[in-house]
Short mmCIF file of C-alpha atoms in Angstrom, two decimals:
data_model
loop_
_atom_site.label_atom_id
_atom_site.label_comp_id
_atom_site.label_asym_id
_atom_site.label_seq_id
_atom_site.Cartn_x
_atom_site.Cartn_y
_atom_site.Cartn_z
CA UNK A 1 30.92 236.30 -33.00
CA UNK A 2 28.21 234.16 -31.28
CA UNK A 3 27.97 230.38 -31.58
CA UNK A 4 25.17 228.46 -29.88
CA UNK A 5 25.44 224.68 -30.09
CA UNK A 6 22.70 222.34 -28.91
CA UNK A 7 21.57 224.24 -25.81
CA UNK A 8 18.71 222.89 -23.71
CA UNK A 9 17.10 224.34 -20.58
CA UNK A 10 14.49 222.63 -18.42
CA UNK A 11 12.47 223.89 -15.47
CA UNK A 12 11.20 220.78 -13.75
CA UNK A 13 9.14 218.83 -16.28
CA UNK A 14 9.00 221.77 -18.71
CA UNK A 15 11.58 222.01 -21.48
CA UNK A 16 11.80 225.74 -22.17
CA UNK A 17 14.57 225.48 -24.78
CA UNK A 18 15.14 222.25 -26.66
CA UNK A 19 18.50 221.59 -28.34
CA UNK A 20 18.78 224.79 -30.38
CA UNK A 21 21.81 225.88 -32.40
CA UNK A 22 22.62 229.03 -34.37
CA UNK A 23 25.47 231.42 -35.14
CA UNK A 24 25.39 235.20 -35.39
CA UNK A 25 28.03 237.10 -37.34
CA UNK A 26 29.66 240.32 -36.27
CA UNK A 27 27.58 243.38 -37.21
CA UNK A 28 24.28 241.52 -37.70
CA UNK A 29 21.02 242.77 -36.22
CA UNK A 30 19.11 239.56 -35.48
CA UNK A 31 15.46 239.41 -34.44
CA UNK A 32 14.45 236.63 -32.05
CA UNK A 33 10.73 235.96 -32.43
CA UNK A 34 8.26 233.53 -30.95
CA UNK A 35 4.92 233.29 -29.12
CA UNK A 36 4.73 233.85 -25.37
CA UNK A 37 6.35 230.91 -23.64
CA UNK A 38 8.34 229.88 -26.73
CA UNK A 39 11.72 230.19 -24.96
CA UNK A 40 12.96 233.58 -26.19
CA UNK A 41 13.75 235.16 -22.83
CA UNK A 42 15.26 231.92 -21.51
CA UNK A 43 17.55 231.85 -24.55
CA UNK A 44 18.61 235.47 -24.02
CA UNK A 45 19.31 234.82 -20.34
CA UNK A 46 21.53 231.89 -21.25
CA UNK A 47 23.38 234.04 -23.80
CA UNK A 48 24.13 236.62 -21.11
CA UNK A 49 25.15 234.08 -18.48
CA UNK A 50 22.22 234.73 -16.15
CA UNK A 51 21.06 231.16 -16.70
CA UNK A 52 23.23 228.13 -17.32
CA UNK A 53 22.06 225.64 -19.97
CA UNK A 54 21.47 222.06 -18.85
CA UNK A 55 23.38 220.93 -21.93
CA UNK A 56 25.07 222.49 -24.93
CA UNK A 57 27.61 225.30 -25.31
CA UNK A 58 27.55 229.04 -25.98
CA UNK A 59 30.63 230.88 -27.22
CA UNK A 60 30.70 234.67 -27.48
CA UNK A 61 33.81 236.07 -29.09
CA UNK A 62 36.67 234.03 -27.68
CA UNK A 63 34.86 233.17 -24.46
CA UNK A 64 32.64 230.35 -23.22
CA UNK A 65 29.57 231.58 -21.38
CA UNK A 66 29.80 228.61 -19.01
CA UNK A 67 33.51 228.94 -18.21
CA UNK A 68 34.27 232.66 -18.77
CA UNK A 69 31.06 234.39 -17.67
CA UNK A 70 32.84 237.49 -16.28
CA UNK A 71 34.70 237.99 -19.57
CA UNK A 72 31.46 237.52 -21.50
CA UNK A 73 29.71 240.19 -19.44
CA UNK A 74 32.48 242.64 -20.28
CA UNK A 75 31.69 242.42 -24.00
CA UNK A 76 27.89 242.05 -23.74
CA UNK A 77 25.29 244.69 -22.88
CA UNK A 78 21.89 243.43 -21.73
CA UNK A 79 18.56 245.24 -21.52
CA UNK A 80 15.90 243.00 -19.91
CA UNK A 81 12.22 243.48 -20.75
CA UNK A 82 11.71 245.61 -17.63
CA UNK A 83 14.50 248.18 -17.74
CA UNK A 84 16.65 247.76 -14.57
CA UNK A 85 16.50 251.36 -13.37
CA UNK A 86 16.04 252.83 -9.91
CA UNK A 87 13.15 255.28 -9.88
CA UNK A 88 14.37 257.22 -6.83
CA UNK A 89 17.74 258.10 -8.41
CA UNK A 90 18.65 260.93 -10.76
CA UNK A 91 19.56 259.76 -14.25
CA UNK A 92 23.13 261.02 -13.88
CA UNK A 93 23.59 259.41 -10.47
CA UNK A 94 22.24 256.10 -11.76
CA UNK A 95 24.58 256.04 -14.75
CA UNK A 96 27.50 257.07 -12.49
CA UNK A 97 26.67 254.10 -10.27
CA UNK A 98 26.57 251.71 -13.24
CA UNK A 99 29.86 253.16 -14.54
CA UNK A 100 31.49 252.60 -11.16
CA UNK A 101 30.25 249.00 -11.06
CA UNK A 102 31.72 248.51 -14.54
CA UNK A 103 35.04 250.02 -13.48
CA UNK A 104 34.68 253.10 -15.69
CA UNK A 105 36.35 256.18 -14.18
CA UNK A 106 35.98 258.61 -17.10
CA UNK A 107 32.99 260.88 -16.43
CA UNK A 108 32.96 261.90 -20.11
CA UNK A 109 31.59 258.44 -20.90
CA UNK A 110 28.31 259.34 -19.20
CA UNK A 111 27.96 262.41 -21.38
CA UNK A 112 28.85 260.41 -24.50
CA UNK A 113 26.32 257.67 -23.82
CA UNK A 114 23.73 260.28 -22.84
CA UNK A 115 24.15 262.00 -26.19
CA UNK A 116 23.91 258.70 -28.09
CA UNK A 117 20.71 257.69 -26.27
CA UNK A 118 19.21 261.20 -26.32
CA UNK A 119 18.96 261.65 -22.53
CA UNK A 120 21.40 264.49 -21.75
CA UNK A 121 18.45 266.89 -21.35
CA UNK A 122 17.05 264.77 -18.49
CA UNK A 123 20.31 263.87 -16.74
CA UNK A 124 19.33 265.73 -13.58
CA UNK A 125 15.74 264.54 -13.39
CA UNK A 126 14.53 261.68 -11.24
CA UNK A 127 14.11 258.45 -13.20
CA UNK A 128 10.68 257.96 -11.64
CA UNK A 129 9.54 261.27 -13.16
CA UNK A 130 10.42 260.28 -16.72
CA UNK A 131 8.10 258.95 -19.39
CA UNK A 132 8.41 255.25 -20.17
CA UNK A 133 10.18 256.11 -23.41
CA UNK A 134 12.88 258.03 -21.55
CA UNK A 135 13.18 255.32 -18.90
CA UNK A 136 13.76 252.84 -21.70
CA UNK A 137 16.48 255.10 -23.08
CA UNK A 138 18.10 255.21 -19.66
CA UNK A 139 17.97 251.41 -19.52
CA UNK A 140 19.58 251.26 -22.96
CA UNK A 141 22.29 253.67 -21.80
CA UNK A 142 23.17 251.44 -18.83
CA UNK A 143 23.47 248.44 -21.15
CA UNK A 144 25.91 250.33 -23.37
CA UNK A 145 27.92 252.39 -20.93
CA UNK A 146 30.87 249.96 -21.04
CA UNK A 147 30.86 250.08 -24.88
CA UNK A 148 30.06 246.38 -25.39
CA UNK A 149 30.62 244.63 -28.70
CA UNK A 150 27.24 242.87 -28.46
CA UNK A 151 23.84 244.18 -27.34
CA UNK A 152 21.05 241.84 -26.23
CA UNK A 153 17.68 243.60 -26.03
CA UNK A 154 14.57 241.87 -24.65
CA UNK A 155 11.37 243.63 -25.79
CA UNK A 156 13.04 247.09 -25.90
CA UNK A 157 9.86 248.86 -27.07
CA UNK A 158 7.35 247.02 -24.88
CA UNK A 159 4.64 249.37 -23.61
CA UNK A 160 5.79 252.40 -25.61
CA UNK A 161 3.51 254.58 -27.70
CA UNK A 162 3.95 254.66 -31.52
CA UNK A 163 6.17 257.76 -31.48
CA UNK A 164 8.39 256.31 -28.77
CA UNK A 165 8.62 253.01 -30.68
CA UNK A 166 9.88 254.85 -33.77
CA UNK A 167 12.44 256.76 -31.67
CA UNK A 168 13.83 253.59 -30.06
CA UNK A 169 13.75 251.75 -33.39
CA UNK A 170 15.80 254.50 -35.05
CA UNK A 171 18.21 254.46 -32.12
CA UNK A 172 18.69 250.69 -32.44
CA UNK A 173 19.34 251.03 -36.18
CA UNK A 174 21.97 253.70 -35.48
CA UNK A 175 23.65 251.61 -32.80
CA UNK A 176 23.54 248.57 -35.11
CA UNK A 177 25.94 250.27 -37.51
CA UNK A 178 28.74 249.57 -35.03
CA UNK A 179 27.55 246.67 -32.88
CA UNK A 180 26.11 243.18 -33.08
CA UNK A 181 22.52 243.21 -31.79
CA UNK A 182 20.08 240.47 -30.79
CA UNK A 183 16.57 241.84 -30.47
CA UNK A 184 13.57 240.02 -29.01
CA UNK A 185 10.21 241.63 -29.71
CA UNK A 186 6.52 240.97 -30.37
CA UNK A 187 6.25 243.97 -32.72
CA UNK A 188 6.74 242.41 -36.14
CA UNK A 189 6.92 245.64 -38.21
CA UNK A 190 9.80 246.61 -35.90
CA UNK A 191 11.68 243.48 -37.00
CA UNK A 192 10.94 244.16 -40.67
CA UNK A 193 12.27 247.70 -40.30
CA UNK A 194 15.28 246.92 -38.09
CA UNK A 195 16.62 243.37 -38.43
CA UNK A 196 18.84 241.80 -41.07
CA UNK A 197 17.90 238.30 -40.01
CA UNK A 198 15.16 236.51 -38.08
CA UNK A 199 15.25 233.44 -35.83
CA UNK A 200 11.76 232.18 -34.97
CA UNK A 201 11.43 229.96 -31.88
CA UNK A 202 8.32 227.87 -31.30
CA UNK A 203 7.85 225.62 -28.28
CA UNK A 204 11.53 225.73 -27.44
CA UNK A 205 12.81 224.81 -30.91
CA UNK A 206 13.90 226.84 -33.93
CA UNK A 207 11.12 226.99 -36.53
CA UNK A 208 12.99 229.25 -38.99
CA UNK A 209 16.34 231.00 -39.30
CA UNK A 210 17.10 233.16 -42.32
CA UNK A 211 17.39 236.66 -43.65
CA UNK A 212 14.16 238.62 -43.32
CA UNK A 213 13.50 239.01 -47.05
CA UNK A 214 14.06 235.31 -47.73
CA UNK A 215 11.56 234.28 -45.05
CA UNK A 216 9.04 236.68 -46.55
CA UNK A 217 9.62 235.44 -50.08
CA UNK A 218 9.11 231.76 -49.31
CA UNK A 219 5.41 230.92 -49.06
CA UNK A 220 4.93 227.66 -47.19
CA UNK A 221 7.83 226.07 -49.09
CA UNK A 222 6.78 227.67 -52.39
CA UNK A 223 7.76 230.66 -54.50
CA UNK A 224 5.09 232.77 -56.18
CA UNK A 225 6.27 234.90 -59.10
CA UNK A 226 4.18 237.24 -61.24
CA UNK A 227 5.28 237.44 -64.89
CA UNK A 228 3.99 239.90 -67.54
CA UNK A 229 5.14 239.64 -71.19
CA UNK A 230 4.24 240.35 -74.81
CA UNK A 231 5.07 238.28 -77.87
CA UNK A 232 3.20 235.09 -76.89
CA UNK A 233 -0.24 234.02 -75.77
CA UNK A 234 -0.92 232.56 -72.32
CA UNK A 235 -0.89 228.97 -73.58
CA UNK A 236 2.60 229.39 -75.04
CA UNK A 237 3.87 231.11 -71.90
CA UNK A 238 2.39 228.46 -69.62
CA UNK A 239 3.84 225.65 -71.72
CA UNK A 240 7.38 227.00 -71.48
CA UNK A 241 7.08 227.90 -67.78
CA UNK A 242 5.91 224.40 -66.88
CA UNK A 243 9.12 223.02 -68.36
CA UNK A 244 11.25 224.89 -65.81
CA UNK A 245 12.63 222.89 -62.85
CA UNK A 246 10.45 223.18 -59.75
CA UNK A 247 7.44 224.86 -61.41
CA UNK A 248 4.26 223.14 -60.26
CA UNK A 249 1.53 225.49 -61.45
CA UNK A 250 0.91 228.45 -63.76
CA UNK A 251 -2.28 230.54 -63.46
CA UNK A 252 -3.47 233.25 -65.80
CA UNK A 253 -3.86 236.74 -64.34
CA UNK A 254 -6.21 239.39 -65.76
CA UNK A 255 -4.46 242.09 -67.78
CA UNK A 256 -5.89 244.14 -70.65
CA UNK A 257 -2.56 244.86 -72.37
CA UNK A 258 -0.09 242.13 -71.43
CA UNK A 259 0.00 238.35 -71.02
CA UNK A 260 0.20 237.80 -67.29
CA UNK A 261 0.75 234.68 -65.19
CA UNK A 262 1.35 233.69 -61.59
CA UNK A 263 4.01 230.99 -61.37
CA UNK A 264 4.15 228.60 -58.40
CA UNK A 265 7.39 226.72 -57.78
CA UNK A 266 8.25 224.28 -55.01
CA UNK A 267 11.10 224.92 -52.58
CA UNK A 268 12.62 228.21 -51.48
CA UNK A 269 15.08 228.79 -54.36
CA UNK A 270 14.43 231.94 -56.40
CA UNK A 271 13.24 230.86 -59.86
CA UNK A 272 13.37 234.32 -61.46
CA UNK A 273 16.78 233.77 -63.13
CA UNK A 274 15.41 230.67 -64.89
CA UNK A 275 12.31 232.57 -66.04
CA UNK A 276 14.45 235.45 -67.33
CA UNK A 277 16.68 233.12 -69.34
CA UNK A 278 13.66 231.34 -70.77
CA UNK A 279 11.97 234.57 -71.91
CA UNK A 280 15.24 236.03 -73.23
CA UNK A 281 15.78 232.97 -75.41
CA UNK A 282 12.56 233.67 -77.29
CA UNK A 283 11.26 236.65 -79.23
CA UNK A 284 9.25 237.82 -76.20
CA UNK A 285 9.40 241.08 -74.23
CA UNK A 286 9.47 240.88 -70.43
CA UNK A 287 7.63 243.78 -68.77
CA UNK A 288 7.47 242.56 -65.19
CA UNK A 289 8.74 239.75 -62.98
CA UNK A 290 7.94 240.12 -59.29
CA UNK A 291 8.51 237.75 -56.39
CA UNK A 292 5.57 237.86 -53.99
CA UNK A 293 6.48 238.63 -50.39
CA UNK A 294 4.46 237.72 -47.36
CA UNK A 295 4.32 240.02 -44.37
CA UNK A 296 6.46 238.86 -41.49
CA UNK A 297 3.25 238.59 -39.49
CA UNK A 298 1.94 235.95 -41.90
CA UNK A 299 5.25 234.08 -41.81
CA UNK A 300 5.12 234.12 -38.02
CA UNK A 301 1.53 232.81 -37.93
CA UNK A 302 2.28 230.05 -40.42
CA UNK A 303 5.29 228.81 -38.49
CA UNK A 304 3.95 229.09 -34.95
CA UNK A 305 0.31 228.02 -35.25
CA UNK A 306 -0.57 226.23 -32.03
CA UNK A 307 2.62 227.49 -30.39
CA UNK A 308 3.46 228.63 -26.88
CA UNK A 309 1.17 230.36 -24.47
#
């Protein structure tokens, strides 16, 4: 659906985006994370055709962003960080204007998108009179009025209160059932709750790109697994665990009833299948085997320490 190959963007002596590549499959909700100044917004603007990369290529669907920018804009909806709405217009009039610009003649489309974004009750109010949450919904409606295949959202919940954040988050999840979404945000719990996959950008380069749960499971290039068994003492358990490929350390954990250990293994591969086979091959009973997960906030801090401003 989206293929980015080696794109770079410079502003004078500053390299905002440095030779990044990634692909996004149809139907994925992808979170784009990074510190301020990391290159997130520049990347999104290149994806939408608002900025042209100095080098590299971007293909969206069957179209090149560089060569077919009009075709790309037909299949992409874009919500910048500051929703592009006109405060002196009524909501209905604004969406009618956007529909006309997009070549949409069917007035029913305004009602349909209003229902999806939850703004039909405020259609005849001035945009400047709305709460920020409703203005953000109006901005989302304009980005979707032409029924794009792909939505690109830059900080869609910026400045909203907790209730409004939950409302927009739920709306994005609902929309994501039918569309491919790229979401840039600073609110990490929002990514954990919404995104299938995370791309972390730091100082213009990709620091990580994987499914959310895999990034959380890997701890600085290590796996940590808690194991609780009966049928052996800790020494026996440790001896067998240390024989497994990749295991570098086994520590005893306090437990009054079971033999418990924390297993550290190098790399990002999940070692639980190996542990299960090892325990099953002996006369031991496995009560628990749990892969420790870091919060996405910790992953972000570990990968972007000393990052952009």
